[in-house]
Coordinates of C-alpha atoms (C1' of nucleotides) in Angstrom, one line a residue:
Chain A
M19 CA 101.7 78.5 76.4
D20 CA 103.6 76.5 79.0
T21 CA 104.9 79.6 80.7
E22 CA 101.3 80.7 81.4
I23 CA 100.8 77.6 83.5
A24 CA 104.1 78.2 85.3
N25 CA 103.0 81.7 86.1
L26 CA 99.7 80.4 87.6
L27 CA 101.6 77.8 89.7
G28 CA 103.9 80.7 90.8
A29 CA 100.9 82.8 91.8
L30 CA 99.3 80.0 93.7
S31 CA 102.4 79.1 95.5
L32 CA 102.8 82.6 96.7
A33 CA 99.3 82.8 97.9
V34 CA 99.7 79.5 99.7
M35 CA 103.0 80.5 101.4
D36 CA 101.6 83.9 102.3
R37 CA 98.9 82.2 104.2
I38 CA 101.2 79.5 105.7
E39 CA 103.7 82.2 107.0
H40 CA 101.0 84.4 108.4
G41 CA 99.5 81.5 110.4
A42 CA 103.0 80.4 111.6
R43 CA 103.8 83.9 112.8
E44 CA 100.5 84.0 114.8
V45 CA 101.3 80.6 116.4
I46 CA 105.0 81.2 117.3
G47 CA 105.4 84.9 117.0
R48 CA 108.5 84.5 114.8
G49 CA 109.2 84.4 111.1
G50 CA 111.9 83.2 108.8
E51 CA 113.0 79.7 109.1
T52 CA 112.1 79.5 112.7
P53 CA 108.8 77.7 112.3
A54 CA 110.4 75.2 109.9
A55 CA 113.1 74.6 112.4
L56 CA 110.7 73.6 115.0
V57 CA 109.0 71.1 112.6
V58 CA 112.3 69.6 111.6
I59 CA 113.6 69.2 115.1
G60 CA 110.4 67.3 115.9
Y61 CA 110.9 64.8 113.1
G62 CA 113.4 62.7 115.2
E63 CA 115.5 62.9 118.3
G64 CA 118.9 62.9 116.7
M65 CA 118.8 66.4 115.1
T66 CA 122.0 68.5 115.4
N67 CA 122.8 72.0 114.6
E68 CA 124.7 71.1 111.5
K69 CA 121.9 68.9 110.0
L70 CA 119.4 71.5 110.7
R71 CA 121.7 74.1 109.0
R72 CA 121.8 72.1 105.8
I73 CA 118.1 71.4 105.8
L74 CA 117.2 75.0 106.3
G75 CA 119.8 76.4 104.0
L76 CA 121.1 78.9 106.5
S77 CA 124.6 79.8 107.5
H78 CA 126.1 78.2 110.5
S79 CA 125.8 81.2 112.8
G80 CA 122.3 81.9 111.6
T81 CA 121.3 78.4 112.7
V82 CA 123.0 78.8 116.1
R83 CA 121.1 82.0 116.7
L84 CA 117.8 80.4 115.5
V85 CA 118.3 77.6 118.0
D86 CA 119.1 80.3 120.7
R87 CA 115.7 81.8 120.0
L88 CA 113.8 78.5 120.2
V89 CA 115.7 77.7 123.5
S90 CA 114.9 81.2 124.9
D91 CA 111.2 80.6 123.9
Q92 CA 111.5 77.3 125.8
L93 CA 110.5 75.2 122.8
V94 CA 113.8 73.4 122.4
E95 CA 116.5 72.0 124.7
R96 CA 120.1 71.5 123.8
R97 CA 121.4 68.2 125.2
P98 CA 124.9 66.6 124.7
G99 CA 125.0 64.5 121.6
D100 CA 126.5 61.0 121.1
D101 CA 129.5 62.6 119.5
A102 CA 130.7 65.2 122.1
R103 CA 131.0 67.8 119.5
E104 CA 127.3 67.6 118.5
V105 CA 124.4 69.2 120.2
A106 CA 121.3 67.0 120.3
L107 CA 118.2 69.2 119.8
H108 CA 115.1 68.1 121.6
L109 CA 111.6 69.5 121.8
T110 CA 110.3 70.5 125.2
P111 CA 106.7 69.5 125.9
K112 CA 105.8 73.2 125.1
G113 CA 107.8 72.8 121.9
A114 CA 106.0 69.7 120.9
A115 CA 102.6 71.3 121.5
T116 CA 103.6 74.5 119.5
R117 CA 104.8 72.3 116.7
K118 CA 101.5 70.6 116.4
E119 CA 99.7 73.9 116.4
L120 CA 102.1 75.0 113.7
M121 CA 101.4 72.1 111.4
A122 CA 97.6 72.3 112.0
S123 CA 97.6 76.0 111.1
R124 CA 99.6 75.2 107.9
I125 CA 97.2 72.5 106.8
S126 CA 94.2 74.6 107.5
A127 CA 95.8 77.6 105.6
V128 CA 96.2 75.4 102.5
A129 CA 92.9 73.8 102.9
S130 CA 91.1 77.2 102.9
L131 CA 92.4 77.8 99.4
L132 CA 91.8 74.2 98.3
N133 CA 88.3 73.8 99.5
V134 CA 86.7 75.6 96.5
L135 CA 87.5 72.4 94.5
S136 CA 85.1 69.5 94.3
P137 CA 86.4 66.2 95.9
T138 CA 87.0 64.9 92.4
E139 CA 89.0 67.9 91.3
T140 CA 91.0 67.8 94.6
K141 CA 91.9 64.2 94.0
R142 CA 93.0 65.0 90.5
L143 CA 95.1 67.8 91.7
G144 CA 96.6 65.6 94.4
T145 CA 97.5 63.0 91.9
L146 CA 99.2 65.5 89.6
I147 CA 101.2 67.1 92.4
R148 CA 102.3 63.7 93.6
D149 CA 103.4 62.8 90.1
L150 CA 105.2 66.2 89.8
L151 CA 107.1 65.5 93.1
V152 CA 107.8 61.9 92.6
R153 CA 109.7 62.8 89.4
Q154 CA 111.9 65.4 90.8
D155 CA 115.6 64.7 90.9
T156 CA 116.2 65.4 94.6
S157 CA 119.1 64.5 97.0
E158 CA 118.4 63.3 100.4
M159 CA 119.0 66.7 101.8
D160 CA 116.7 68.3 99.1
R161 CA 113.9 66.1 100.4
F162 CA 114.2 67.3 103.9
T163 CA 114.5 70.9 102.7
I164 CA 111.2 70.6 100.7
C165 CA 109.5 68.7 103.5
R166 CA 110.7 71.1 106.2
M167 CA 107.3 72.2 107.0
C168 CA 105.4 68.9 106.3
D169 CA 103.0 67.3 108.7
D170 CA 104.3 63.9 109.5
R171 CA 101.0 62.8 111.0
V172 CA 99.4 63.6 107.5
C173 CA 102.1 62.9 105.0
T174 CA 102.3 59.0 105.4
R175 CA 103.6 58.3 101.9
C176 CA 105.9 61.0 100.8
P177 CA 106.3 61.0 97.0
L178 CA 109.8 62.4 97.0
P179 CA 112.4 59.9 95.7
T180 CA 114.9 58.7 98.3
S181 CA 118.0 57.7 96.3
K182 CA 117.9 58.9 92.8
G183 CA 120.3 61.0 90.9
K184 CA 122.2 63.4 93.1
R185 CA 123.7 62.0 96.3
A186 CA 123.5 63.8 99.7
R187 CA 126.8 65.3 100.7
Chain B
M29 CA 92.3 62.2 103.3
D30 CA 91.9 65.7 102.1
T31 CA 94.6 67.0 104.5
E32 CA 97.2 64.8 102.7
I33 CA 96.6 66.7 99.5
A34 CA 96.7 70.0 101.3
N35 CA 100.1 68.9 102.7
L36 CA 101.4 68.0 99.2
L37 CA 100.3 71.5 97.9
G38 CA 102.0 73.1 100.8
A39 CA 105.2 71.2 100.1
L40 CA 105.1 72.0 96.4
S41 CA 104.4 75.7 97.2
L42 CA 107.4 75.8 99.5
A43 CA 109.6 74.3 96.8
V44 CA 108.3 76.7 94.3
M45 CA 108.9 79.8 96.5
D46 CA 112.4 78.7 97.5
R47 CA 113.4 78.6 93.9
I48 CA 111.7 81.8 93.0
E49 CA 113.3 83.7 96.0
H50 CA 116.6 82.2 95.3
G51 CA 116.6 83.4 91.7
A52 CA 115.2 86.9 92.6
R53 CA 118.1 87.4 95.1
E54 CA 120.5 86.6 92.4
V55 CA 118.9 89.0 90.0
I56 CA 118.5 92.1 92.3
G57 CA 120.7 91.1 95.3
R58 CA 117.8 91.8 97.7
G59 CA 115.1 89.8 99.4
G60 CA 111.9 90.3 101.2
E61 CA 109.2 92.1 99.3
T62 CA 111.7 94.1 97.2
P63 CA 111.4 92.0 94.1
A64 CA 107.8 92.0 94.3
A65 CA 107.8 95.8 94.7
L66 CA 109.7 96.2 91.4
V67 CA 107.2 94.0 89.6
V68 CA 104.2 95.9 91.1
I69 CA 105.6 99.3 90.3
G70 CA 106.0 98.1 86.7
Y71 CA 102.4 97.2 86.2
G72 CA 101.4 100.9 85.7
E73 CA 102.6 104.4 85.9
G74 CA 100.3 105.6 88.7
M75 CA 101.8 103.5 91.6
T76 CA 102.0 105.4 94.9
N77 CA 103.7 104.6 98.1
E78 CA 100.4 103.9 99.8
K79 CA 99.0 101.5 97.1
L80 CA 102.2 99.7 97.1
R81 CA 102.1 99.3 100.9
R82 CA 98.6 97.6 100.7
I83 CA 99.6 95.3 97.9
L84 CA 102.8 94.2 99.6
G85 CA 101.2 94.0 103.0
L86 CA 103.9 96.1 104.7
S87 CA 103.9 98.9 107.2
H88 CA 104.1 102.4 105.9
S89 CA 107.6 103.0 107.1
G90 CA 108.7 99.6 105.7
T91 CA 107.4 100.6 102.3
V92 CA 109.1 104.0 102.4
R93 CA 112.5 102.3 103.2
L94 CA 111.8 99.7 100.5
V95 CA 111.4 102.4 97.9
D96 CA 114.5 104.1 99.3
R97 CA 116.4 100.9 98.5
L98 CA 115.0 100.7 95.0
V99 CA 115.9 104.4 94.5
S100 CA 119.4 104.0 95.8
D101 CA 119.8 101.0 93.4
Q102 CA 118.7 103.2 90.6
L103 CA 115.7 101.1 89.8
V104 CA 113.0 103.4 90.6
E105 CA 112.4 107.2 90.5
R106 CA 110.1 109.2 92.8
R107 CA 108.3 111.9 90.8
P108 CA 105.6 114.3 92.0
G109 CA 102.1 112.7 91.8
D110 CA 98.9 114.4 90.5
D111 CA 97.8 114.7 94.1
A112 CA 100.7 116.8 95.7
R113 CA 100.6 114.4 98.7
E114 CA 101.4 111.4 96.6
V115 CA 104.7 110.3 95.2
A116 CA 104.4 108.7 91.7
L117 CA 106.8 105.8 91.5
H118 CA 108.4 105.2 88.1
L119 CA 110.9 102.5 86.8
T120 CA 114.1 103.8 85.4
P121 CA 115.4 102.1 82.2
K122 CA 117.6 100.0 84.5
G123 CA 114.6 99.2 86.7
A124 CA 112.4 98.0 83.7
A125 CA 115.3 95.8 82.5
T126 CA 115.8 94.3 86.0
R127 CA 112.1 93.7 86.2
K128 CA 112.1 91.7 83.1
E129 CA 115.0 89.6 84.3
L130 CA 113.2 89.1 87.5
M131 CA 110.1 87.8 85.9
A132 CA 111.9 85.6 83.5
S133 CA 113.8 84.1 86.4
R134 CA 110.7 83.4 88.2
I135 CA 109.1 81.6 85.2
S136 CA 112.1 79.5 84.6
A137 CA 112.3 78.6 88.3
V138 CA 108.7 77.3 88.3
A139 CA 109.2 75.7 84.9
S140 CA 112.1 73.7 86.1
L141 CA 109.9 72.0 88.6
L142 CA 107.0 71.7 86.2
N143 CA 108.8 70.2 83.2
V144 CA 108.7 66.6 84.6
L145 CA 105.1 66.5 83.6
S146 CA 103.9 65.7 80.2
P147 CA 102.2 68.3 78.1
T148 CA 98.8 66.7 78.8
E149 CA 99.5 66.5 82.6
T150 CA 100.7 70.1 82.6
K151 CA 97.6 71.2 80.8
R152 CA 95.4 69.4 83.3
L153 CA 97.3 71.0 86.3
G154 CA 96.9 74.4 84.6
T155 CA 93.2 73.9 84.3
L156 CA 92.9 72.8 88.0
I157 CA 94.8 75.8 89.2
R158 CA 92.9 78.1 87.1
D159 CA 89.6 76.7 88.6
L160 CA 91.0 76.9 92.0
L161 CA 92.0 80.6 91.6
V162 CA 88.9 81.7 89.8
R163 CA 86.7 80.5 92.7
Q164 CA 88.6 82.3 95.4
D165 CA 86.8 85.1 97.2
T166 CA 89.3 87.9 96.6
S167 CA 89.0 91.7 97.0
E168 CA 90.7 93.9 94.5
M169 CA 93.6 94.4 96.8
D170 CA 93.8 90.6 97.4
R171 CA 94.2 90.2 93.6
F172 CA 97.1 92.6 93.4
T173 CA 98.6 90.8 96.4
I174 CA 98.5 87.4 94.9
C175 CA 99.6 88.7 91.6
R176 CA 102.6 90.8 92.9
M177 CA 105.1 88.6 91.3
C178 CA 103.1 87.8 88.1
D179 CA 104.6 88.2 84.6
D180 CA 102.1 90.5 82.8
R181 CA 103.6 89.5 79.5
V182 CA 102.6 85.9 80.2
C183 CA 99.4 86.1 82.3
T184 CA 97.1 87.4 79.7
R185 CA 93.9 86.1 81.2
C186 CA 94.1 86.3 85.0
P187 CA 91.7 83.9 86.6
L188 CA 91.1 86.0 89.8
P189 CA 87.7 87.5 90.0
T190 CA 87.5 91.2 89.8
S191 CA 84.5 92.2 91.9
K192 CA 83.1 89.3 93.9
G193 CA 82.5 89.1 97.6
K194 CA 84.7 91.4 99.6
R195 CA 85.3 94.9 98.4
A196 CA 88.5 96.7 98.3
R197 CA 88.9 99.3 100.9
Chain C
dC30 C1' 150.8 57.6 119.7
dC31 C1' 151.3 62.1 118.1
dT32 C1' 150.2 65.5 114.8
dA33 C1' 147.4 67.5 111.1
dA34 C1' 143.1 67.9 108.8
dT35 C1' 138.2 67.7 109.4
dT36 C1' 133.9 68.4 111.6
dA37 C1' 130.6 70.7 115.0
dT38 C1' 129.7 74.4 117.6
dG39 C1' 129.9 79.2 119.6
dT40 C1' 130.8 84.4 119.4
dG41 C1' 131.8 89.3 117.9
dC42 C1' 130.3 92.2 114.6
dG43 C1' 127.8 94.1 110.9
dT44 C1' 123.6 94.4 107.8
dA45 C1' 118.9 93.9 105.5
dA46 C1' 114.3 94.3 106.1
dC47 C1' 111.2 95.2 108.6
dG48 C1' 107.5 97.6 112.7
dC49 C1' 105.9 101.4 116.0
dA50 C1' 105.4 106.1 117.1
dT51 C1' 105.6 110.6 115.7
dA52 C1' 105.9 114.7 112.6
dT53 C1' 104.6 117.1 108.4
dA54 C1' 102.1 118.5 104.3
dT55 C1' 98.2 118.3 101.3
dG56 C1' 93.3 117.7 100.2
dC57 C1' 88.4 117.7 101.5
dG58 C1' 84.1 118.7 103.9
dT59 C1' 81.2 121.8 106.4
Chain D
dA28 C1' 88.4 129.0 108.3
dC29 C1' 88.6 124.9 110.9
dG30 C1' 88.8 120.1 111.7
dC31 C1' 89.6 115.6 109.9
dA32 C1' 91.4 112.3 106.7
dT33 C1' 95.2 111.0 103.6
dA34 C1' 100.0 110.5 102.0
dT35 C1' 104.7 110.7 103.0
dA36 C1' 108.9 111.0 105.9
dT37 C1' 112.0 110.0 109.9
dG38 C1' 113.8 108.5 114.5
dC39 C1' 114.4 104.4 116.9
dG40 C1' 114.3 99.7 117.9
dT41 C1' 114.0 94.6 116.6
dT42 C1' 114.3 90.2 114.0
dA43 C1' 116.8 87.3 111.2
dC44 C1' 120.1 86.7 109.0
dG45 C1' 125.6 86.4 107.1
dC46 C1' 130.9 86.6 107.5
dA47 C1' 135.1 85.9 110.0
dC48 C1' 137.2 84.0 113.6
dA49 C1' 137.9 81.0 117.7
dT50 C1' 137.4 76.6 120.2
dA51 C1' 136.5 71.7 121.2
dA52 C1' 136.2 66.9 119.6
dT53 C1' 136.9 63.2 116.1
dT54 C1' 139.4 61.1 112.4
dA55 C1' 143.4 60.1 109.3
dG56 C1' 148.3 59.4 108.4
dG57 C1' 152.8 58.3 109.5

DNA sequence: CCTAATTATGTGCGTAACGCATATATGCGT
DNA sequence: ACGCATATATGCGTTACGCACATAATTAGG
């Protein structure tokens, strides 16, 4: 049955996320979308509260408070944006270092599950996941959401389609 | 690189869990480990607070309050256990129905990502995930933790090893 | 150029889902 | 019978959110 394979992927995904979240909590001492926020803010210099909100899928106030936490942990700075309404979020040096730790922890968490496969099997799995992702019908915002924990030093060729089907709002 | 594939699996797992959690919240209106608890309680008739606690990885009080919520939602009943210290957790009819909805929602969430692959590719992916899981060094309790959302009507041949390496405490 | 709608942010207030410390009851071993 | 381990419950605090509302800045229309 096809549902059997769906169940296996669900179980694997749960195991992977359990390990990722456990590691993230050890690194930054916070849970929820906080680690993802740090990664997302690090992708570029133009991140605003509102973009972050959409990527993380949180309410507005939830995002403001999340940034409050990052600021009080001295990981992020709020600077005035080009548009005077916007807040430009920037990583502090400590924030950039923590972000690297976070991503390294994530990769090693996944690798610890993955390393039971032979190099050939791993490559096969990689190809299948890549094919699976490349065929998803994702908006621009969906891409950022899926990639909100991704290690940009590692993911040089993101398979997710850029402008296919749905349009970002 | 091997880390690139780890990153892809991490991204996929995040996408899968996002969809599973979103569906679960729609079905039971609660988040965190609450949906998993309902699934786990449904696996057998002998579930106790303490076993549940270990499987979900929560604190004791967290588990008691979680069961409080399930009871107040009329999904679960607390009955006296064989051992008079224990509480035997049982699904109500409503609880059993909600549990089925929950698992169906989970399978369909995963399938919606998976159905871009051809039957051949899907089967290949299933084989690889099965191989990956079967080689994990998991204790008895780890198994239940990984399988805490699994659909027992679908997962007839669980790949996770029963008594290998670590021992359950 | 002035007003209205839109966009981005911040705040008061409440809630869900936890953890820690402590208390109580039952079972077990000697 | 006594001490210790096990299972559950409760008081209290915290984290990570959401909703409703308020405020400042930009954009659109006449």
